[in-house]
């Protein structure tokens, strides 16, 4: 096994696949979570673990009869999608810039939203339950419809990749957009207010929680599942547009059948069965990796990415890392690196090379090979990818 049990005095043990010592603030955050009375068995830290809010990004928290909204986070259902296409790299020659510009035209990024609404957006069955969501988002129905099929900002991206056999892959990273964020904020606020009213002593207010069986828990769990479904659908709609653009440029618009399709969350919570019991599992920056589960572990915009298959490691609650993990904050990256650094580190990748994406420079992230080396007991590598085109949010 490639994990260590941290030498910390906590109510529940902390198992770490990180392969390095945690920084003081990271250690305290891990201890805070492991001190909660409803944590089940232990806390599992993935190789890409780093500071988050309330709980570390790259942590897997199994709980009995309780969930922590801030541990799931505000980008509910954030995750990855990928398609292995029946195309080869030589078919992309002299077409990458055109494909990138068409993607940027077809898929809104940042704060932008869709100007025209497709039928598969308006026909999504999830809209039938919108009226049941938290009253704090009832005025966001039109915005939610317009944002379904949009990328967002930050570290979200769309990439065209090649594997070691020169096979073409489509890959993207996004979540539940503004509606998921707002739902999470509403419930995090409710949890914090509830903790104050009941005078629950917590090591961090961001660890305020809901107890199963209460109206607050039921409301959060309902909204959480809806937002996770929205996030998955968001990726499906963008991927369909992405696929159409690539088919148009490579195959004259002829529809093609993907060789492999993967769509997985890495910021979410589900009810699962572990060590003989039903528990709630929160993966904050972690991917489910049950035996034969397919997952996606991206590097930075200048590094390799991996398609993996889970090994079902019980100690990790059948989980693995979700990416390279940041080495420095966005502010630090902008201070430390120059535009020339960005151009150099993204050499050979068709992408924007401007100050607006400087905080996403590859040097701001951990080496993805290091992350992969620390989780050989969690996943097997199915494909190794290298991007040739990248669209950032």
CSV table of C-alpha atoms in Angstrom, one decimal:
chain,number,residue,atom,x,y,z
A,1,UNK,CA,0.0,0.0,0.0
A,2,UNK,CA,1.2,3.5,-0.8
A,3,UNK,CA,-0.5,5.3,2.1
A,4,UNK,CA,0.8,6.4,5.5
A,5,UNK,CA,-1.2,6.7,8.7
A,6,UNK,CA,-0.4,10.2,10.0
A,7,UNK,CA,1.0,10.4,13.5
A,8,UNK,CA,-1.7,12.7,14.8
A,9,UNK,CA,-3.9,12.5,17.8
A,10,UNK,CA,-7.4,12.5,16.3
A,11,UNK,CA,-10.6,10.7,17.0
A,12,UNK,CA,-10.4,9.0,13.6
A,13,UNK,CA,-7.2,8.0,11.9
A,14,UNK,CA,-6.0,10.0,8.8
A,15,UNK,CA,-4.6,7.9,5.9
A,16,UNK,CA,-2.5,9.8,3.4
A,17,UNK,CA,-1.5,8.9,-0.1
A,18,UNK,CA,0.3,12.2,-0.5
A,19,UNK,CA,3.8,11.0,-0.1
A,20,UNK,CA,4.9,14.2,1.6
A,21,UNK,CA,4.4,16.0,4.9
A,22,UNK,CA,1.4,18.3,5.2
A,23,UNK,CA,2.0,22.0,5.8
A,24,UNK,CA,0.9,23.3,9.2
A,25,UNK,CA,-2.4,24.7,7.9
A,26,UNK,CA,-3.1,21.5,6.0
A,27,UNK,CA,-2.4,19.4,9.1
A,28,UNK,CA,-4.8,21.5,11.2
A,29,UNK,CA,-7.5,21.2,8.5
A,30,UNK,CA,-7.1,17.4,8.4
A,31,UNK,CA,-7.2,17.2,12.2
A,32,UNK,CA,-10.4,19.3,12.3
A,33,UNK,CA,-12.2,16.9,10.1
A,34,UNK,CA,-10.9,13.8,11.8
A,35,UNK,CA,-12.1,15.1,15.2
A,36,UNK,CA,-15.8,15.1,14.2
A,37,UNK,CA,-17.7,12.4,16.0
A,38,UNK,CA,-19.6,11.1,13.0
A,39,UNK,CA,-16.6,10.5,10.7
A,40,UNK,CA,-16.6,6.8,9.8
A,41,UNK,CA,-13.5,4.6,10.1
A,42,UNK,CA,-10.9,7.2,8.9
A,43,UNK,CA,-10.2,10.2,6.6
A,44,UNK,CA,-8.5,9.4,3.4
A,45,UNK,CA,-6.2,12.0,1.8
A,46,UNK,CA,-5.3,11.7,-1.9
A,47,UNK,CA,-1.9,12.4,-3.5
A,48,UNK,CA,-3.0,15.8,-4.8
A,49,UNK,CA,-4.2,17.0,-1.4
A,50,UNK,CA,-4.0,20.8,-0.7
A,51,UNK,CA,-5.8,23.5,1.3
A,52,UNK,CA,-9.5,24.0,0.8
A,53,UNK,CA,-12.4,25.5,2.8
A,54,UNK,CA,-13.3,23.5,5.9
A,55,UNK,CA,-11.8,20.3,4.5
A,56,UNK,CA,-8.8,19.7,2.3
A,57,UNK,CA,-9.2,19.4,-1.4
A,58,UNK,CA,-8.2,15.9,-2.2
A,59,UNK,CA,-9.9,14.4,0.8
A,60,UNK,CA,-12.5,11.6,1.1
A,61,UNK,CA,-14.7,11.8,4.1
A,62,UNK,CA,-17.1,9.0,5.0
A,63,UNK,CA,-19.7,9.9,7.6
A,64,UNK,CA,-22.5,8.2,9.5
A,65,UNK,CA,-25.9,10.0,9.6
A,66,UNK,CA,-24.4,13.5,8.8
A,67,UNK,CA,-23.1,15.5,5.8
A,68,UNK,CA,-21.0,18.7,5.8
A,69,UNK,CA,-22.1,21.1,3.0
A,70,UNK,CA,-18.9,23.1,2.9
A,71,UNK,CA,-16.9,19.9,2.6
A,72,UNK,CA,-18.6,19.1,-0.7
A,73,UNK,CA,-18.0,22.7,-1.6
A,74,UNK,CA,-19.7,25.3,-3.9
A,75,UNK,CA,-18.8,23.8,-7.2
A,76,UNK,CA,-21.2,20.9,-6.7
A,77,UNK,CA,-20.8,18.1,-9.1
A,78,UNK,CA,-17.6,19.5,-10.7
A,79,UNK,CA,-15.9,16.8,-12.7
A,80,UNK,CA,-14.5,15.5,-16.0
A,81,UNK,CA,-15.8,14.1,-19.3
A,82,UNK,CA,-13.8,12.4,-22.0
A,83,UNK,CA,-14.4,10.7,-25.4
A,84,UNK,CA,-11.9,8.5,-27.2
A,85,UNK,CA,-12.6,9.2,-30.9
A,86,UNK,CA,-11.8,7.0,-34.0
A,87,UNK,CA,-9.5,9.7,-35.3
A,88,UNK,CA,-5.7,10.0,-35.4
A,89,UNK,CA,-3.4,13.0,-34.8
A,90,UNK,CA,-2.4,13.5,-38.4
A,91,UNK,CA,-6.0,14.3,-39.2
A,92,UNK,CA,-5.7,17.4,-37.0
A,93,UNK,CA,-2.8,18.9,-39.0
A,94,UNK,CA,-3.3,22.7,-39.6
A,95,UNK,CA,-6.8,22.5,-38.0
A,96,UNK,CA,-6.2,23.1,-34.3
A,97,UNK,CA,-6.6,26.9,-34.3
A,98,UNK,CA,-9.8,26.7,-36.3
A,99,UNK,CA,-11.2,24.1,-34.0
A,100,UNK,CA,-10.3,26.2,-30.9
A,101,UNK,CA,-12.0,29.3,-32.3
A,102,UNK,CA,-15.1,27.4,-33.2
A,103,UNK,CA,-15.2,25.9,-29.7
A,104,UNK,CA,-14.9,29.4,-28.1
A,105,UNK,CA,-17.7,30.5,-30.4
A,106,UNK,CA,-20.0,27.6,-29.6
A,107,UNK,CA,-19.4,27.1,-25.8
A,108,UNK,CA,-19.6,30.1,-23.4
A,109,UNK,CA,-16.7,30.5,-21.0
A,110,UNK,CA,-16.2,32.6,-17.9
A,111,UNK,CA,-19.4,34.4,-16.9
A,112,UNK,CA,-20.9,34.1,-20.4
A,113,UNK,CA,-24.0,32.1,-21.0
A,114,UNK,CA,-25.8,30.7,-24.0
A,115,UNK,CA,-27.7,33.1,-26.2
A,116,UNK,CA,-29.7,30.4,-27.8
A,117,UNK,CA,-31.2,27.5,-25.9
A,118,UNK,CA,-31.1,24.0,-27.5
A,119,UNK,CA,-34.0,21.5,-27.3
A,120,UNK,CA,-31.9,19.0,-25.2
A,121,UNK,CA,-31.5,21.8,-22.6
A,122,UNK,CA,-35.1,22.7,-22.4
A,123,UNK,CA,-36.1,19.0,-22.4
A,124,UNK,CA,-33.9,18.1,-19.5
A,125,UNK,CA,-36.0,16.3,-17.0
A,126,UNK,CA,-34.3,18.0,-14.1
A,127,UNK,CA,-36.4,21.2,-14.7
A,128,UNK,CA,-39.4,19.3,-13.4
A,129,UNK,CA,-37.9,19.5,-9.9
A,130,UNK,CA,-36.6,23.1,-10.1
A,131,UNK,CA,-39.6,24.4,-8.1
A,132,UNK,CA,-38.7,22.0,-5.3
A,133,UNK,CA,-35.2,23.5,-4.8
A,134,UNK,CA,-34.2,26.0,-2.0
A,135,UNK,CA,-36.3,29.2,-2.2
A,136,UNK,CA,-33.0,31.1,-2.4
A,137,UNK,CA,-32.6,30.0,-6.1
A,138,UNK,CA,-36.2,30.3,-7.3
A,139,UNK,CA,-35.4,33.4,-9.2
A,140,UNK,CA,-32.4,31.8,-11.0
A,141,UNK,CA,-34.4,29.4,-13.3
A,142,UNK,CA,-33.8,31.4,-16.5
A,143,UNK,CA,-30.1,31.8,-15.7
A,144,UNK,CA,-29.7,28.1,-14.9
A,145,UNK,CA,-31.3,27.3,-18.3
A,146,UNK,CA,-28.9,29.7,-20.1
A,147,UNK,CA,-25.9,28.3,-18.3
A,148,UNK,CA,-26.5,24.7,-19.0
A,149,UNK,CA,-23.9,23.9,-21.6
A,150,UNK,CA,-21.3,26.5,-20.5
A,151,UNK,CA,-17.8,26.0,-19.2
A,152,UNK,CA,-17.4,28.6,-16.4
A,153,UNK,CA,-14.0,30.0,-15.3
A,154,UNK,CA,-11.0,29.2,-13.1
A,155,UNK,CA,-9.5,25.8,-13.8
A,156,UNK,CA,-12.3,24.6,-16.0
A,157,UNK,CA,-11.2,23.7,-19.5
A,158,UNK,CA,-11.8,22.0,-22.9
A,159,UNK,CA,-9.0,20.0,-24.4
A,160,UNK,CA,-8.2,18.1,-27.5
A,161,UNK,CA,-5.6,15.4,-26.7
A,162,UNK,CA,-3.6,12.6,-28.2
A,163,UNK,CA,-2.7,9.4,-26.5
A,164,UNK,CA,0.5,7.4,-26.9
A,165,UNK,CA,-1.0,5.6,-30.0
A,166,UNK,CA,-1.8,9.0,-31.6
A,167,UNK,CA,-5.5,8.5,-31.0
A,168,UNK,CA,-7.6,11.6,-30.6
A,169,UNK,CA,-9.4,12.3,-27.3
A,170,UNK,CA,-11.9,15.0,-26.3
A,171,UNK,CA,-11.8,16.1,-22.7
A,172,UNK,CA,-13.4,18.8,-20.6
A,173,UNK,CA,-13.7,19.9,-17.0
A,174,UNK,CA,-16.7,21.7,-15.5
A,175,UNK,CA,-19.4,21.6,-12.9
A,176,UNK,CA,-22.9,23.0,-11.9
A,177,UNK,CA,-22.2,26.6,-12.7
A,178,UNK,CA,-23.9,29.5,-10.8
A,179,UNK,CA,-27.0,27.5,-9.8
A,180,UNK,CA,-24.9,24.8,-8.0
A,181,UNK,CA,-22.8,27.5,-6.3
A,182,UNK,CA,-25.9,29.4,-5.1
A,183,UNK,CA,-27.5,26.2,-3.8
A,184,UNK,CA,-24.4,25.3,-1.9
A,185,UNK,CA,-24.1,28.8,-0.4
A,186,UNK,CA,-27.7,28.7,0.8
A,187,UNK,CA,-27.2,25.4,2.6
A,188,UNK,CA,-23.8,26.2,4.0
A,189,UNK,CA,-25.4,29.4,5.6
A,190,UNK,CA,-28.2,27.3,7.0
A,191,UNK,CA,-25.8,24.8,8.5
A,192,UNK,CA,-23.7,27.6,10.1
A,193,UNK,CA,-26.8,29.2,11.6
A,194,UNK,CA,-28.1,25.9,12.9
A,195,UNK,CA,-24.7,25.3,14.6
A,196,UNK,CA,-25.0,28.7,16.3
A,197,UNK,CA,-28.5,28.1,17.5
A,198,UNK,CA,-27.8,24.7,18.9
A,199,UNK,CA,-24.4,25.8,20.3
A,200,UNK,CA,-22.5,23.0,18.7
A,201,UNK,CA,-18.8,23.3,19.3
A,202,UNK,CA,-16.9,22.9,16.1
A,203,UNK,CA,-13.1,23.4,15.3
A,204,UNK,CA,-14.1,25.4,12.2
A,205,UNK,CA,-17.5,27.0,11.3
A,206,UNK,CA,-17.1,25.6,7.8
A,207,UNK,CA,-17.5,22.1,9.3
A,208,UNK,CA,-21.1,22.9,10.2
A,209,UNK,CA,-23.2,19.8,9.3
A,210,UNK,CA,-26.7,18.4,8.9
A,211,UNK,CA,-28.0,15.3,10.7
A,212,UNK,CA,-29.8,12.6,8.7
A,213,UNK,CA,-33.5,12.6,9.3
A,214,UNK,CA,-33.8,16.3,9.9
A,215,UNK,CA,-35.7,18.6,7.4
A,216,UNK,CA,-32.4,20.5,6.8
A,217,UNK,CA,-30.6,17.3,5.8
A,218,UNK,CA,-33.4,16.2,3.5
A,219,UNK,CA,-33.5,19.6,1.8
A,220,UNK,CA,-29.7,19.7,1.3
A,221,UNK,CA,-29.5,16.1,0.0
A,222,UNK,CA,-32.3,16.7,-2.5
A,223,UNK,CA,-30.7,19.9,-3.8
A,224,UNK,CA,-27.3,18.3,-3.9
A,225,UNK,CA,-28.4,15.4,-6.0
A,226,UNK,CA,-30.2,17.8,-8.4
A,227,UNK,CA,-27.0,20.0,-8.7
A,228,UNK,CA,-24.9,16.9,-9.4
A,229,UNK,CA,-27.3,15.8,-12.1
A,230,UNK,CA,-27.1,19.3,-13.6
A,231,UNK,CA,-23.3,19.2,-13.6
A,232,UNK,CA,-23.3,15.9,-15.4
A,233,UNK,CA,-25.8,17.1,-18.0
A,234,UNK,CA,-23.8,20.3,-18.4
A,235,UNK,CA,-20.7,18.3,-19.4
A,236,UNK,CA,-22.8,16.1,-21.8
A,237,UNK,CA,-24.2,19.1,-23.6
A,238,UNK,CA,-20.7,20.8,-24.0
A,239,UNK,CA,-19.2,17.5,-25.1
A,240,UNK,CA,-21.9,17.0,-27.8
A,241,UNK,CA,-21.0,20.5,-29.2
A,242,UNK,CA,-17.3,19.7,-29.0
A,243,UNK,CA,-17.7,16.4,-30.7
A,244,UNK,CA,-19.7,18.0,-33.5
A,245,UNK,CA,-17.0,20.6,-34.1
A,246,UNK,CA,-14.3,18.0,-34.3
A,247,UNK,CA,-16.4,15.8,-36.6
A,248,UNK,CA,-17.0,18.7,-38.9
A,249,UNK,CA,-13.4,19.6,-39.2
A,250,UNK,CA,-12.1,16.0,-39.5
A,251,UNK,CA,-14.9,13.9,-41.0
A,252,UNK,CA,-16.9,16.6,-42.9
A,253,UNK,CA,-19.7,16.5,-40.3
A,254,UNK,CA,-20.2,12.7,-40.4
A,255,UNK,CA,-21.4,11.3,-37.1
A,256,UNK,CA,-18.9,9.0,-35.4
A,257,UNK,CA,-19.2,6.6,-32.5
A,258,UNK,CA,-16.7,7.1,-29.7
A,259,UNK,CA,-14.5,4.2,-28.7
A,260,UNK,CA,-14.8,5.0,-25.0
A,261,UNK,CA,-16.9,7.6,-23.0
A,262,UNK,CA,-16.2,8.7,-19.4
A,263,UNK,CA,-18.1,11.2,-17.3
A,264,UNK,CA,-17.2,11.4,-13.6
A,265,UNK,CA,-17.7,13.8,-10.7
A,266,UNK,CA,-14.9,14.8,-8.3
A,267,UNK,CA,-16.7,17.3,-6.0
A,268,UNK,CA,-19.8,15.5,-4.6
A,269,UNK,CA,-21.4,13.2,-2.1
A,270,UNK,CA,-23.2,9.9,-2.4
A,271,UNK,CA,-24.6,7.2,-0.2
A,272,UNK,CA,-22.4,4.1,-0.6
A,273,UNK,CA,-21.6,0.8,1.0
A,274,UNK,CA,-18.2,0.5,2.7
A,275,UNK,CA,-16.8,-2.0,5.3
A,276,UNK,CA,-20.2,-3.6,5.5
A,277,UNK,CA,-22.2,-0.4,6.3
A,278,UNK,CA,-24.1,2.2,4.4
A,279,UNK,CA,-22.4,5.6,4.8
A,280,UNK,CA,-22.3,9.0,3.2
A,281,UNK,CA,-19.1,9.6,1.2
A,282,UNK,CA,-18.0,13.1,0.4
A,283,UNK,CA,-15.2,13.3,-2.3
A,284,UNK,CA,-13.8,16.8,-2.2
A,285,UNK,CA,-11.4,16.8,-5.1
A,286,UNK,CA,-11.4,13.0,-5.5
A,287,UNK,CA,-12.8,10.5,-8.0
A,288,UNK,CA,-14.7,7.3,-7.3
A,289,UNK,CA,-12.4,4.3,-8.2
A,290,UNK,CA,-14.3,1.1,-7.5
A,291,UNK,CA,-13.0,-1.9,-9.4
A,292,UNK,CA,-13.3,-1.2,-13.1
A,293,UNK,CA,-14.7,2.3,-12.6
A,294,UNK,CA,-13.3,4.6,-15.3
A,295,UNK,CA,-11.9,8.0,-14.2
A,296,UNK,CA,-10.1,11.0,-15.5
A,297,UNK,CA,-7.0,12.6,-13.8
A,298,UNK,CA,-5.9,15.7,-15.6
A,299,UNK,CA,-2.6,17.5,-15.3
A,300,UNK,CA,-2.1,21.2,-16.0
A,301,UNK,CA,-2.6,22.7,-19.4
A,302,UNK,CA,1.0,21.8,-20.4
A,303,UNK,CA,1.3,18.4,-18.8
A,304,UNK,CA,0.0,14.8,-19.3
A,305,UNK,CA,-3.5,13.6,-18.3
A,306,UNK,CA,-4.6,10.1,-17.5
A,307,UNK,CA,-7.6,7.9,-18.2
A,308,UNK,CA,-7.7,5.3,-15.4
A,309,UNK,CA,-9.6,2.3,-14.1
A,310,UNK,CA,-10.2,1.8,-10.4
A,311,UNK,CA,-8.9,-1.0,-8.3
A,312,UNK,CA,-11.5,-0.8,-5.6
A,313,UNK,CA,-9.1,0.0,-2.7
A,314,UNK,CA,-11.2,-0.2,0.5
A,315,UNK,CA,-8.9,2.0,2.6
A,316,UNK,CA,-9.4,4.9,0.2
A,317,UNK,CA,-13.2,4.3,0.2
A,318,UNK,CA,-12.7,3.3,-3.5
A,319,UNK,CA,-11.3,6.7,-4.5
A,320,UNK,CA,-8.3,8.3,-6.3
A,321,UNK,CA,-6.9,11.7,-7.0
A,322,UNK,CA,-8.7,14.2,-9.2
A,323,UNK,CA,-5.7,16.0,-10.8
A,324,UNK,CA,-2.3,17.5,-10.2
A,325,UNK,CA,-3.3,19.8,-7.4
A,326,UNK,CA,-2.0,23.4,-7.0
A,327,UNK,CA,1.5,24.2,-5.8
A,328,UNK,CA,0.7,27.9,-5.4
A,329,UNK,CA,-2.4,30.1,-5.2
A,330,UNK,CA,-3.6,32.1,-8.2
A,331,UNK,CA,-2.3,35.3,-6.7
A,332,UNK,CA,1.1,33.7,-6.1
A,333,UNK,CA,1.2,32.4,-9.6
A,334,UNK,CA,0.5,35.8,-11.1
A,335,UNK,CA,3.3,37.3,-9.0
A,336,UNK,CA,5.8,34.5,-9.6
A,337,UNK,CA,5.4,33.9,-13.4
A,338,UNK,CA,5.5,36.1,-16.5
A,339,UNK,CA,3.7,35.9,-19.8
A,340,UNK,CA,7.0,34.6,-21.3
A,341,UNK,CA,6.9,31.7,-18.8
A,342,UNK,CA,3.3,30.9,-19.9
A,343,UNK,CA,4.3,30.9,-23.6
A,344,UNK,CA,7.3,28.6,-22.8
A,345,UNK,CA,5.4,26.2,-20.6
A,346,UNK,CA,2.5,25.8,-23.1
A,347,UNK,CA,4.8,25.4,-26.2
A,348,UNK,CA,3.1,23.1,-28.7
A,349,UNK,CA,-0.4,23.6,-27.3
A,350,UNK,CA,-2.9,25.6,-29.3
A,351,UNK,CA,-4.3,27.9,-26.7
A,352,UNK,CA,-4.7,31.5,-25.5
A,353,UNK,CA,-1.4,32.8,-24.2
A,354,UNK,CA,-2.4,36.0,-22.3
A,355,UNK,CA,-2.3,37.4,-18.8
A,356,UNK,CA,-5.9,36.4,-18.1
A,357,UNK,CA,-4.9,32.7,-17.8
A,358,UNK,CA,-1.5,33.3,-16.2
A,359,UNK,CA,-2.8,31.9,-12.9
A,360,UNK,CA,-3.4,28.5,-14.7
A,361,UNK,CA,0.3,28.2,-15.9
A,362,UNK,CA,1.6,24.6,-15.6
A,363,UNK,CA,4.3,25.7,-13.1
A,364,UNK,CA,1.5,26.6,-10.5
A,365,UNK,CA,0.6,22.9,-10.3
A,366,UNK,CA,2.2,19.8,-8.8
A,367,UNK,CA,3.9,17.4,-11.3
A,368,UNK,CA,1.2,15.0,-12.4
A,369,UNK,CA,3.6,12.1,-12.7
A,370,UNK,CA,4.3,12.5,-8.9
A,371,UNK,CA,0.6,12.3,-8.2
A,372,UNK,CA,0.2,9.1,-10.3
A,373,UNK,CA,3.2,7.4,-8.7
A,374,UNK,CA,1.5,7.7,-5.3
A,375,UNK,CA,-1.7,5.9,-6.2
A,376,UNK,CA,-0.6,2.7,-8.0
A,377,UNK,CA,-2.7,0.8,-5.5
A,378,UNK,CA,-5.8,2.9,-6.3
A,379,UNK,CA,-5.9,2.9,-10.1
A,380,UNK,CA,-4.4,1.4,-13.2
A,381,UNK,CA,-3.6,3.7,-16.2
A,382,UNK,CA,-5.7,3.0,-19.3
A,383,UNK,CA,-4.4,5.8,-21.5
A,384,UNK,CA,-1.8,8.6,-21.2
A,385,UNK,CA,-2.9,11.8,-22.9
A,386,UNK,CA,-1.1,15.0,-24.0
A,387,UNK,CA,-3.2,18.0,-25.0
A,388,UNK,CA,-2.6,19.7,-28.4
A,389,UNK,CA,-5.4,22.3,-27.9
A,390,UNK,CA,-6.8,23.9,-24.8
A,391,UNK,CA,-9.7,26.3,-24.2
A,392,UNK,CA,-9.7,27.9,-20.7
A,393,UNK,CA,-12.6,29.4,-18.8
